[in-house]
Amino acid sequence: METTTIHPAESYLRNETNPSSLYVRIAGKRRRLFINRDRGIIGIIAPGKRTKGYVFTDWSSIEQIYYPSQEQEANTDWKLILKYQKLARLATHTNAWLRDIANADLDKSLYENHITTGTRIDGKCIGLATIEKYCGMASMQRFREAMKNKESFSTCRFDFCGYDGTLWCEPRDNGDMSAGFSKEYRNCGNGYYYLLINDEYVIGYDID
């Protein structure tokens, strides 16, 4: 007698102790399956719709299942990428990193999109106005002028909330400008690293 193997996603949805919907990856896109438990029918939300869908039977097309904890993580990644994109649109300079942000795949994490190295400072912003309180008005003015004129600049180390702070910018051969802020442990080459995402904010990139 031939036995039928139930797909894990179908098994999850038919278990009445679980939620009645489940996110999966199909053709590289995140899609939502749902079950009508009164009729025992499983459907999939149509692309671009919130509630309308159709019957789903193509279980072999599922590439990945996002169980609830994974789903929450995916939603967090999605929101963080949108945050980076919103801030980056305000930039008056450009570089490869900002282009990566603009072209990011919302179904992937910041790390998978090569936007950050995937640390706890992902999405953490520091305003240049805050940095100016510690580096001084003159240093901030020189930094802004260097950005405008596409010149190299770096402050000396200055006290920043108990860390050694350094604000810098550097032109690239193709006309791009890279800039950032380092918040390192005192007299040490390790710490927290932020990149300039627009004219007023740096945002988390790496921890060393």
XYZ file of C-alpha atoms in Angstrom, residues 24-134:
111
model
C 6.914 30.266 3.256
C 9.409 31.087 0.509
C 8.322 30.268 -3.057
C 10.360 31.275 -6.125
C 12.529 33.421 -3.869
C 9.573 35.391 -2.488
C 7.941 35.332 0.934
C 4.307 34.159 0.619
C 1.583 33.483 3.188
C -0.338 30.218 3.342
C -3.591 29.964 5.289
C -6.113 27.284 6.150
C -9.901 27.369 6.303
C -10.299 24.810 9.067
C -14.065 24.587 8.640
C -13.565 23.294 5.098
C -10.076 21.830 5.514
C -8.801 23.816 2.521
C -5.356 25.416 2.388
C -4.837 28.533 0.297
C -2.170 31.091 -0.534
C -2.536 34.874 -0.484
C -2.316 36.288 -4.015
C 0.635 38.587 -4.829
C -0.128 42.195 -3.942
C -3.210 41.251 -1.887
C -3.733 41.230 1.873
C -6.670 38.857 2.250
C -7.572 37.432 -1.168
C -6.030 34.191 -2.341
C -6.612 30.859 -3.992
C -6.327 27.133 -3.243
C -2.750 25.942 -2.795
C -1.545 22.429 -3.649
C 1.960 22.885 -5.085
C 3.857 21.786 -1.981
C 7.012 20.963 -3.935
C 7.405 24.661 -4.799
C 8.100 25.590 -1.165
C 11.774 26.445 -0.715
C 11.689 27.405 2.951
C 9.246 27.550 5.842
C 9.244 30.565 8.163
C 7.976 29.209 11.446
C 6.699 31.933 13.836
C 10.065 32.755 15.444
C 11.697 32.898 11.994
C 8.798 34.965 10.702
C 9.333 37.550 13.451
C 13.031 37.659 12.584
C 12.214 38.109 8.889
C 9.829 40.973 9.713
C 12.564 42.636 11.783
C 15.030 42.339 8.882
C 12.452 43.784 6.502
C 11.779 46.786 8.753
C 15.499 47.447 9.239
C 16.163 47.441 5.499
C 13.290 49.884 4.954
C 14.780 52.107 7.676
C 18.180 52.125 5.963
C 16.547 52.858 2.595
C 14.458 55.715 3.993
C 17.506 57.360 5.571
C 19.757 56.746 2.547
C 17.336 58.543 0.216
C 18.223 61.776 2.049
C 21.951 61.493 1.256
C 23.610 64.040 -1.028
C 26.689 61.830 -1.500
C 26.867 58.362 -3.019
C 28.988 55.225 -2.771
C 28.774 51.470 -3.325
C 27.315 50.896 0.155
C 24.462 53.346 -0.422
C 23.762 51.689 -3.769
C 23.604 48.308 -2.021
C 21.017 49.784 0.335
C 18.921 51.174 -2.532
C 18.980 47.810 -4.331
C 18.515 45.620 -1.240
C 16.391 42.470 -1.436
C 13.649 42.802 1.195
C 13.533 39.025 1.563
C 17.127 39.006 2.835
C 18.765 40.379 5.974
C 21.070 43.387 6.183
C 23.980 40.959 6.406
C 22.839 38.960 3.367
C 22.519 42.218 1.422
C 26.106 43.175 2.405
C 24.809 46.292 4.168
C 26.135 45.388 7.641
C 28.146 42.607 9.229
C 25.095 41.605 11.277
C 25.620 42.928 14.807
C 23.570 44.404 17.644
C 24.146 47.956 16.346
C 22.255 47.243 13.115
C 19.814 50.127 12.703
C 21.342 52.201 15.524
C 21.757 55.846 14.504
C 23.923 58.627 15.891
C 23.240 62.180 14.747
C 26.052 64.409 13.554
C 24.609 67.040 15.891
C 25.328 64.694 18.808
C 28.852 63.954 17.559
C 29.482 67.696 17.171
C 28.897 68.210 20.897
C 31.982 66.059 21.523
